mmCIF file with all atom_site columns, C-alpha atoms in Angstrom:
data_model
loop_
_atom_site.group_PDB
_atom_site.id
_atom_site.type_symbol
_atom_site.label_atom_id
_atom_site.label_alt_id
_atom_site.label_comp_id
_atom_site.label_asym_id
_atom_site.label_entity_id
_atom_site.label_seq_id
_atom_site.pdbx_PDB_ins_code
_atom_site.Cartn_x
_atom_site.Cartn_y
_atom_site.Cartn_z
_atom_site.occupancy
_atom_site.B_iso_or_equiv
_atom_site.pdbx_formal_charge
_atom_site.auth_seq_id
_atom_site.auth_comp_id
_atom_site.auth_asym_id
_atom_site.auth_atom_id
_atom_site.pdbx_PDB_model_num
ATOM 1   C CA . UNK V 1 1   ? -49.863 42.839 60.027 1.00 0.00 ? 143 UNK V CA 1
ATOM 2   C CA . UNK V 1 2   ? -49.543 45.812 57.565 1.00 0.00 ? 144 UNK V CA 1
ATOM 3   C CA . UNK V 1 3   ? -46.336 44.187 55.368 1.00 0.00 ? 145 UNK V CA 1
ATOM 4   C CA . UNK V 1 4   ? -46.860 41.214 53.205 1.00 0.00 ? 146 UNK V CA 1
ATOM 5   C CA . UNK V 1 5   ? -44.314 39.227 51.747 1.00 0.00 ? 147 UNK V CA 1
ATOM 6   C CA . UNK V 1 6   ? -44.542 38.956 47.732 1.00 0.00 ? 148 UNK V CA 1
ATOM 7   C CA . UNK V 1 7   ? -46.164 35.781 48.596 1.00 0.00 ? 149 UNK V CA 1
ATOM 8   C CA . UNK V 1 8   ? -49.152 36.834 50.499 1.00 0.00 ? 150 UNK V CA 1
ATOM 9   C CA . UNK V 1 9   ? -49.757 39.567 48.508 1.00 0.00 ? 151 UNK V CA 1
ATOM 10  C CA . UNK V 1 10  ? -50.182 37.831 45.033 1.00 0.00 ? 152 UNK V CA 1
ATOM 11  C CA . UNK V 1 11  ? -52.453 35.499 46.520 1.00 0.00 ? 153 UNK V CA 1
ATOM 12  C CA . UNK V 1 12  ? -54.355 37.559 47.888 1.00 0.00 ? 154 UNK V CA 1
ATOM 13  C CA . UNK V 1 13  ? -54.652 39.608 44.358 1.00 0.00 ? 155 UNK V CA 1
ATOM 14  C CA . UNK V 1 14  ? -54.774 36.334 42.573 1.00 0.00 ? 156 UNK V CA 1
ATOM 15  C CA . UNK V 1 15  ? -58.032 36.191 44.559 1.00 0.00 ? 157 UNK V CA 1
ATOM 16  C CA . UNK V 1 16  ? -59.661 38.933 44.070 1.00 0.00 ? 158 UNK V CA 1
ATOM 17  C CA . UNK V 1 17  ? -59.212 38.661 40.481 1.00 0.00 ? 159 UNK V CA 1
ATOM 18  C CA . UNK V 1 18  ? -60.983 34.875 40.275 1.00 0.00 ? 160 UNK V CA 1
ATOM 19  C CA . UNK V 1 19  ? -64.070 36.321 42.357 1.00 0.00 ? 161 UNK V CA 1
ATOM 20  C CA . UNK V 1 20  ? -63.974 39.516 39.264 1.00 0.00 ? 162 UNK V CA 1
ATOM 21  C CA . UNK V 1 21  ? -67.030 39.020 36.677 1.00 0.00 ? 163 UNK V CA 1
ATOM 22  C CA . UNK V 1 22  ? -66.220 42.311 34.909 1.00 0.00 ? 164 UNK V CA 1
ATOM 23  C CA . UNK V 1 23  ? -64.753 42.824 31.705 1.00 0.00 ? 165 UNK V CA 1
ATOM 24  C CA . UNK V 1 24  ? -61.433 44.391 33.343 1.00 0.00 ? 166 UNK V CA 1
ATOM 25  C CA . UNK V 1 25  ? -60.450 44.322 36.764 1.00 0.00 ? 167 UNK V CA 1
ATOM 26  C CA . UNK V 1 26  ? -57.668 45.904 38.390 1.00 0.00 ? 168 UNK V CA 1
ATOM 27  C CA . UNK V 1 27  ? -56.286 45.955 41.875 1.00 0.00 ? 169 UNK V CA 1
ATOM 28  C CA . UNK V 1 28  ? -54.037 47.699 44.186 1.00 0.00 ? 170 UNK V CA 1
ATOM 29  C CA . UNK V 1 29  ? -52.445 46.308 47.306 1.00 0.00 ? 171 UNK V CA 1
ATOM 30  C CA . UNK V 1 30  ? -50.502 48.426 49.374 1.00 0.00 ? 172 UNK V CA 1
ATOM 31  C CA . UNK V 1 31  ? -49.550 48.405 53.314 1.00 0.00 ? 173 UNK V CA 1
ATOM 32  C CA . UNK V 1 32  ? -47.556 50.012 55.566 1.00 0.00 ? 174 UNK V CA 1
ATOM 33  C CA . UNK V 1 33  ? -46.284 49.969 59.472 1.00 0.00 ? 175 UNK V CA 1
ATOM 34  C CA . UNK V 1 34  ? -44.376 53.064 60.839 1.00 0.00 ? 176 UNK V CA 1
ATOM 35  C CA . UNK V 1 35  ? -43.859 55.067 64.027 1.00 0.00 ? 177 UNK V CA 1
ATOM 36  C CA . UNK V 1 36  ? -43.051 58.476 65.678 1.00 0.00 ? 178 UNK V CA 1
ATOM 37  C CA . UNK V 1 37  ? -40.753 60.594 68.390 1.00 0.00 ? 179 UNK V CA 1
ATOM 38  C CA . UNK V 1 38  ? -41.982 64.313 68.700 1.00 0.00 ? 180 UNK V CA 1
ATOM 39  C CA . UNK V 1 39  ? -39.948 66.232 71.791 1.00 0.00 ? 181 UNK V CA 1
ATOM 40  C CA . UNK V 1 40  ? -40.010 69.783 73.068 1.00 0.00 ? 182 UNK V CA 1
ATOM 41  C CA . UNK V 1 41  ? -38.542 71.716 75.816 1.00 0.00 ? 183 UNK V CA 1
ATOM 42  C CA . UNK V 1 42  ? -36.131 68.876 76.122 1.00 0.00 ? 184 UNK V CA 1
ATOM 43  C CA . UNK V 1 43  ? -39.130 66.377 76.930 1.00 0.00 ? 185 UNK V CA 1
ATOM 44  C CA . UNK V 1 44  ? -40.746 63.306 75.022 1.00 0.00 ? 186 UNK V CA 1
ATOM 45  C CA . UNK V 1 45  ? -44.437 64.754 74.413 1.00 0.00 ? 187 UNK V CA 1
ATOM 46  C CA . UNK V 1 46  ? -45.433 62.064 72.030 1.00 0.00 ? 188 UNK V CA 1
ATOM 47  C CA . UNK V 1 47  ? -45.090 58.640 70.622 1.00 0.00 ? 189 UNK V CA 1
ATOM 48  C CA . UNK V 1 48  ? -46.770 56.445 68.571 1.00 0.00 ? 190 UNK V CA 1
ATOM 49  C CA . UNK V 1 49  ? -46.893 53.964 66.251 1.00 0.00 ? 191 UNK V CA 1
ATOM 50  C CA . UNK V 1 50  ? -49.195 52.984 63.310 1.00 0.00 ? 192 UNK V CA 1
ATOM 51  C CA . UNK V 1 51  ? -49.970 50.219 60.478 1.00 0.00 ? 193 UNK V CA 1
ATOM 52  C CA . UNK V 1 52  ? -52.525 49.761 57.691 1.00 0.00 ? 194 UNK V CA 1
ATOM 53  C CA . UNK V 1 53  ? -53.503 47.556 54.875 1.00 0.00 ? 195 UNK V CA 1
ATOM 54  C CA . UNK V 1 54  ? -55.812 48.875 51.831 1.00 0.00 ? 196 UNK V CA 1
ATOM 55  C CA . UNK V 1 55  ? -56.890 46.968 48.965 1.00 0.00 ? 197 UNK V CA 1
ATOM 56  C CA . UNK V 1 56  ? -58.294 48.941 46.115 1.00 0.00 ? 198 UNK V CA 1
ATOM 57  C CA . UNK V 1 57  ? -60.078 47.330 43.011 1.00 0.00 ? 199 UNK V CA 1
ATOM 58  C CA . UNK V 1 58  ? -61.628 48.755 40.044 1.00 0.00 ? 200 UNK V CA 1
ATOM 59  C CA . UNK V 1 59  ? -64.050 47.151 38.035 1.00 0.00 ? 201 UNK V CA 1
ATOM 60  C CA . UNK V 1 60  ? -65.367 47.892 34.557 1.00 0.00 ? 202 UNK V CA 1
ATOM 61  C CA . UNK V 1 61  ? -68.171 46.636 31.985 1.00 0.00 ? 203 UNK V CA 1
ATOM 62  C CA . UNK V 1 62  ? -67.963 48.319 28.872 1.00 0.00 ? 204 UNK V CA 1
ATOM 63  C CA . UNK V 1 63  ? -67.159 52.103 29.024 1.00 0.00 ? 205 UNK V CA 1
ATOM 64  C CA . UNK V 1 64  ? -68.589 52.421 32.903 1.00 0.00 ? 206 UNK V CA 1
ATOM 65  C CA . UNK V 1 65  ? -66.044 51.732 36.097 1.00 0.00 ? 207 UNK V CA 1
ATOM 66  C CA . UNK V 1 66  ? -66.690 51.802 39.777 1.00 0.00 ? 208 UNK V CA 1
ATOM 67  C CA . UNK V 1 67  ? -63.728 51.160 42.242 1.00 0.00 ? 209 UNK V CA 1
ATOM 68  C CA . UNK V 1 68  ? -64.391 50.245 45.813 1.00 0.00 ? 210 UNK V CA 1
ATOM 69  C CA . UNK V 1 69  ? -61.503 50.449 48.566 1.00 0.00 ? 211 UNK V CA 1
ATOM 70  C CA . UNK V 1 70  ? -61.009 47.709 52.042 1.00 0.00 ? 212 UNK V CA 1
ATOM 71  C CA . UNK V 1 71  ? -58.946 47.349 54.819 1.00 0.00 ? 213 UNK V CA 1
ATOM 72  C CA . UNK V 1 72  ? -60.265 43.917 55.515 1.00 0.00 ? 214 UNK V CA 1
ATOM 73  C CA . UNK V 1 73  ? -58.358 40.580 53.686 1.00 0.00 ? 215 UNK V CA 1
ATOM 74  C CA . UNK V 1 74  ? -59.873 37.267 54.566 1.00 0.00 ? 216 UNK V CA 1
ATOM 75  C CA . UNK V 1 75  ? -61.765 35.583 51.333 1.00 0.00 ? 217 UNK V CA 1
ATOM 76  C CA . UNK V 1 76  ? -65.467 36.886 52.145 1.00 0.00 ? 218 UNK V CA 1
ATOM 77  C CA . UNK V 1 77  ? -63.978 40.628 52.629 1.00 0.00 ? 219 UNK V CA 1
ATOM 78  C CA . UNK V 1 78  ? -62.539 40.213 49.128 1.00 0.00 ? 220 UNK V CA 1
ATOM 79  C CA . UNK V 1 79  ? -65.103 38.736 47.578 1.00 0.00 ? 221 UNK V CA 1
ATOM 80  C CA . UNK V 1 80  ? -67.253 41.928 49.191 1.00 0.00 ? 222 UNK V CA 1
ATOM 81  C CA . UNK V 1 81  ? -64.855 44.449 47.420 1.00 0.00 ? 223 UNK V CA 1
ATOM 82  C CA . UNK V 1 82  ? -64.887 42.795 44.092 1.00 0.00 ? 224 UNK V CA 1
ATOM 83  C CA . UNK V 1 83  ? -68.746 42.912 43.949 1.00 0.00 ? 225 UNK V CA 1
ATOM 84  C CA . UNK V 1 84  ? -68.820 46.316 45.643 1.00 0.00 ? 226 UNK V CA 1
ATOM 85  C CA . UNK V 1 85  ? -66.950 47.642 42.902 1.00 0.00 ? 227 UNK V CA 1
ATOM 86  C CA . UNK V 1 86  ? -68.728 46.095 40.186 1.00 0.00 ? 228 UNK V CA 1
ATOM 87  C CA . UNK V 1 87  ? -72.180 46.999 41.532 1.00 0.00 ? 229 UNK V CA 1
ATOM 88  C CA . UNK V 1 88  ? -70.822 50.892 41.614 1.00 0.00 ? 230 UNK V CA 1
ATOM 89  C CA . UNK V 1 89  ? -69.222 50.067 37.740 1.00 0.00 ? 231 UNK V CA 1
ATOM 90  C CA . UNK V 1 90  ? -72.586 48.705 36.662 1.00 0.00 ? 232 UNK V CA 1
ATOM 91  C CA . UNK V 1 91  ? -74.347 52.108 38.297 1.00 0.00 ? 233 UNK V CA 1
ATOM 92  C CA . UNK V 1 92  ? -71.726 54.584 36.954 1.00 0.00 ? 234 UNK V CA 1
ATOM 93  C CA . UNK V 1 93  ? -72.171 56.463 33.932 1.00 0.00 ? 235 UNK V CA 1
ATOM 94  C CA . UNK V 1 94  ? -70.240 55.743 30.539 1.00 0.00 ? 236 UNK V CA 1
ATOM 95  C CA . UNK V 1 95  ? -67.060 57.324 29.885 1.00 0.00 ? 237 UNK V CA 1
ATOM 96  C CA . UNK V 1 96  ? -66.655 58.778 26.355 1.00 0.00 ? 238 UNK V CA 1
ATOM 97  C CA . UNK V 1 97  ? -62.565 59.042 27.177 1.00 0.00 ? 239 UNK V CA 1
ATOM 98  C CA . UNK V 1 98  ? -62.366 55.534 28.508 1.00 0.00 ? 240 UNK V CA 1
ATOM 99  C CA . UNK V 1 99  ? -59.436 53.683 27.978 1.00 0.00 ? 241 UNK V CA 1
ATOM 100 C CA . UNK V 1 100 ? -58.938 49.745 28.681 1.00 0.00 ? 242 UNK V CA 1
ATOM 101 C CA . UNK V 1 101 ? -56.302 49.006 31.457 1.00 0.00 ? 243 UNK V CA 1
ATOM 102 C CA . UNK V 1 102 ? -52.884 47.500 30.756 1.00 0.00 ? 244 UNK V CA 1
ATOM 103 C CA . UNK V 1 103 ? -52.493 43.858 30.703 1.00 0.00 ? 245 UNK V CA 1
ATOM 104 C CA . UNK V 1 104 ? -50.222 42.442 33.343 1.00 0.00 ? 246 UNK V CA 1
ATOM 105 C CA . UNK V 1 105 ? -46.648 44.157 33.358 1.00 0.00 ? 247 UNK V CA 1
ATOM 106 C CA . UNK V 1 106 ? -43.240 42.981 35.265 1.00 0.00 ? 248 UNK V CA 1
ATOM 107 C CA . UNK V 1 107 ? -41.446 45.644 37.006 1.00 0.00 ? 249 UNK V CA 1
ATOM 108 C CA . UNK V 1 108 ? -38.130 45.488 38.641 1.00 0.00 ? 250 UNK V CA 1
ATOM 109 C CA . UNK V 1 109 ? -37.259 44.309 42.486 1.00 0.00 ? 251 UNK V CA 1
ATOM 110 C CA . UNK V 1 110 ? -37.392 47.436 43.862 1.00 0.00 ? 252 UNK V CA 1
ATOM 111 C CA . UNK V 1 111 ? -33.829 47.879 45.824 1.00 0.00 ? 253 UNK V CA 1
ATOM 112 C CA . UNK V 1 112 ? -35.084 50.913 48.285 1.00 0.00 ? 254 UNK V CA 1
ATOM 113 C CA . UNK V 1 113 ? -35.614 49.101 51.342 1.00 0.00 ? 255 UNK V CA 1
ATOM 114 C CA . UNK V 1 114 ? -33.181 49.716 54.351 1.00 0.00 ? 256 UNK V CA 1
ATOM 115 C CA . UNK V 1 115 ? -34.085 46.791 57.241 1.00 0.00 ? 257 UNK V CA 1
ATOM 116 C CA . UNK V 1 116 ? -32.579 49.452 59.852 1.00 0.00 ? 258 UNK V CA 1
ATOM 117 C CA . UNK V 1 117 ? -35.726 51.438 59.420 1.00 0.00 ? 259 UNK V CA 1
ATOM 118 C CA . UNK V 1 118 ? -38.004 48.652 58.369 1.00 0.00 ? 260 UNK V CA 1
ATOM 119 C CA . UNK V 1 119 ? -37.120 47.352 61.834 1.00 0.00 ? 261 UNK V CA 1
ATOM 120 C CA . UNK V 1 120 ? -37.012 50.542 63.910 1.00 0.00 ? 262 UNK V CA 1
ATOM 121 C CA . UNK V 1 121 ? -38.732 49.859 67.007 1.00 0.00 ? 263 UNK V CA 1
ATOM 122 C CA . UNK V 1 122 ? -39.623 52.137 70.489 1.00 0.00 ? 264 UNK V CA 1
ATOM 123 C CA . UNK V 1 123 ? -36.752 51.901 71.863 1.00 0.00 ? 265 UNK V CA 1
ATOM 124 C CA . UNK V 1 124 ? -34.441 52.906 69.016 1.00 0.00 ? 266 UNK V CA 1
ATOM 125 C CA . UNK V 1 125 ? -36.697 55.641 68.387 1.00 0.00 ? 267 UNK V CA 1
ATOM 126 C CA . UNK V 1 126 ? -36.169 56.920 72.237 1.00 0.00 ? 268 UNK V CA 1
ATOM 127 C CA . UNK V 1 127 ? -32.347 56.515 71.321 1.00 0.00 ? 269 UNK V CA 1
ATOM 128 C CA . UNK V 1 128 ? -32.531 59.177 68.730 1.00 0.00 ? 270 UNK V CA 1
ATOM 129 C CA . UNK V 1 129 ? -34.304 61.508 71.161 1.00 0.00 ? 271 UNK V CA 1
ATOM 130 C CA . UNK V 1 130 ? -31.935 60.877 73.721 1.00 0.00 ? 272 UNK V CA 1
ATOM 131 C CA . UNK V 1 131 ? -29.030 61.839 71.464 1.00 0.00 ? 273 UNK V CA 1
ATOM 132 C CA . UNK V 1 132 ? -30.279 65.276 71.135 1.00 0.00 ? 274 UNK V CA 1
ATOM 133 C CA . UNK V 1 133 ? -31.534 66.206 74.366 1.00 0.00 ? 275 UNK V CA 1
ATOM 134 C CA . UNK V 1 134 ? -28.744 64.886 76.344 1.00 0.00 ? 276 UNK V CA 1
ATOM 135 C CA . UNK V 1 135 ? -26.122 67.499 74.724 1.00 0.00 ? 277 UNK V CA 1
ATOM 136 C CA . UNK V 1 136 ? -28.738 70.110 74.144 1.00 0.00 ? 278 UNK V CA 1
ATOM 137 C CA . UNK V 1 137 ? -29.477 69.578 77.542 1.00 0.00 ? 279 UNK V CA 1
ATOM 138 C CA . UNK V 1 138 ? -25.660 70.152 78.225 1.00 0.00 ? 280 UNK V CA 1
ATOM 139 C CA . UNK V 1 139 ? -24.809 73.041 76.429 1.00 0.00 ? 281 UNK V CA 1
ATOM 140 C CA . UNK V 1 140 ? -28.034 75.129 78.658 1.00 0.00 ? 282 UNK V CA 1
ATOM 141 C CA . UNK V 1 141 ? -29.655 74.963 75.209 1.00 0.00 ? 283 UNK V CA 1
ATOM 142 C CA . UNK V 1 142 ? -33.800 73.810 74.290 1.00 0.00 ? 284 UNK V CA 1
ATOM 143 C CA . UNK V 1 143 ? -34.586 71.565 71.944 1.00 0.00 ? 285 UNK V CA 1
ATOM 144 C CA . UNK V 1 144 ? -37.282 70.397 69.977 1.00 0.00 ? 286 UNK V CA 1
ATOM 145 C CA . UNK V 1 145 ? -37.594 67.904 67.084 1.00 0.00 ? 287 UNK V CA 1
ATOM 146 C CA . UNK V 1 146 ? -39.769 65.081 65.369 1.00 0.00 ? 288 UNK V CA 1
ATOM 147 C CA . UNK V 1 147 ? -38.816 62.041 63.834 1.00 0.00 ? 289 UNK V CA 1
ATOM 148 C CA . UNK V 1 148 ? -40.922 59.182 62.335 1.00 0.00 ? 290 UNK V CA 1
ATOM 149 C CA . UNK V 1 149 ? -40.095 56.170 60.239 1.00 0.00 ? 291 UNK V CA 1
ATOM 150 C CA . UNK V 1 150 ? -41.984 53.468 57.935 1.00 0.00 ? 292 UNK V CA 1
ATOM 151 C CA . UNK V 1 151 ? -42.205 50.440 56.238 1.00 0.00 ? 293 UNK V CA 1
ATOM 152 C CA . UNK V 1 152 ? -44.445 50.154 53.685 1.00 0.00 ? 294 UNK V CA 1
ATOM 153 C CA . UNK V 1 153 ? -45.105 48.228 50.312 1.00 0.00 ? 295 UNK V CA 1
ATOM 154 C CA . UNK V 1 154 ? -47.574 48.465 47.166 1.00 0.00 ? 296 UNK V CA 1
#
């Protein structure tokens, strides 16, 4: 499960920011799922397919940060991140240049997602193969190519 709906994900942050004892905290969700085609000398050689989920979160007291990074979600994972990253803040040097993060912003619905790719599968992904080497194939011609789609938030 690499794509969260809006829902999932701001609970999930909401979390991590109620287990946060720093003075800031900020965190970074971001996923994706995605696969690939790669043919030559009019053959298939490879396919695959591949997801992952990262949450990053920075922690700071004072002028010194540490950021820790996870791949894990349930509610003792989190609560392991946020303290990871605090412990690494508390150890880290001060930073002269320091500057505070920004409080919370709103951004736009982002209106770049196609649900042809998001929903690309195997089979379509043989498809588009197939529609090169078949006339390549044809024509006494070699061919050779790669293709590889995702889905992905942050």
């Amino acid at each position: 499960m690499a794509i969260l709906t809006k829902e999932e994900a701001r609970s999930i942050l909401e979390k991590v920011m109620k287990f946060s004892k720093a003075d800031h905290c900020s965190a970074s969700l971001n996923g994706y799922t995605g696969g690939n085609i790669r043919y030559a000398r009019n053959s298939v050689t490879t396919s695959g397919m591949e997801q992952n989920i990262s949450l990053a979160v920075t922690s700071t007291f004072g002028k010194k940060s540490g950021s820790a990074t996870i791949n894990e979600l349930d509610e003792t994972s989190l609560e392991k991140v946020v303290r990871r990253a605090e412990e690494l803040a508390r150890l880290a040097p001060e930073n002269p240049e320091f500057m505070p993060p920004l409080g919370p912003q709103k951004y736009q619905e982002s209106k770049m997602h196609f649900d042809s790719t998001a929903k690309m599968r195997p089979e379509d992904r043989t498809k588009v193969a197939e529609d090169s080497l078949v006339p390549t194939e044809r024509a006494g011609l070699v061919a050779a190519g790669f293709m590889e789609d995702y889905d992905s938030f942050d």
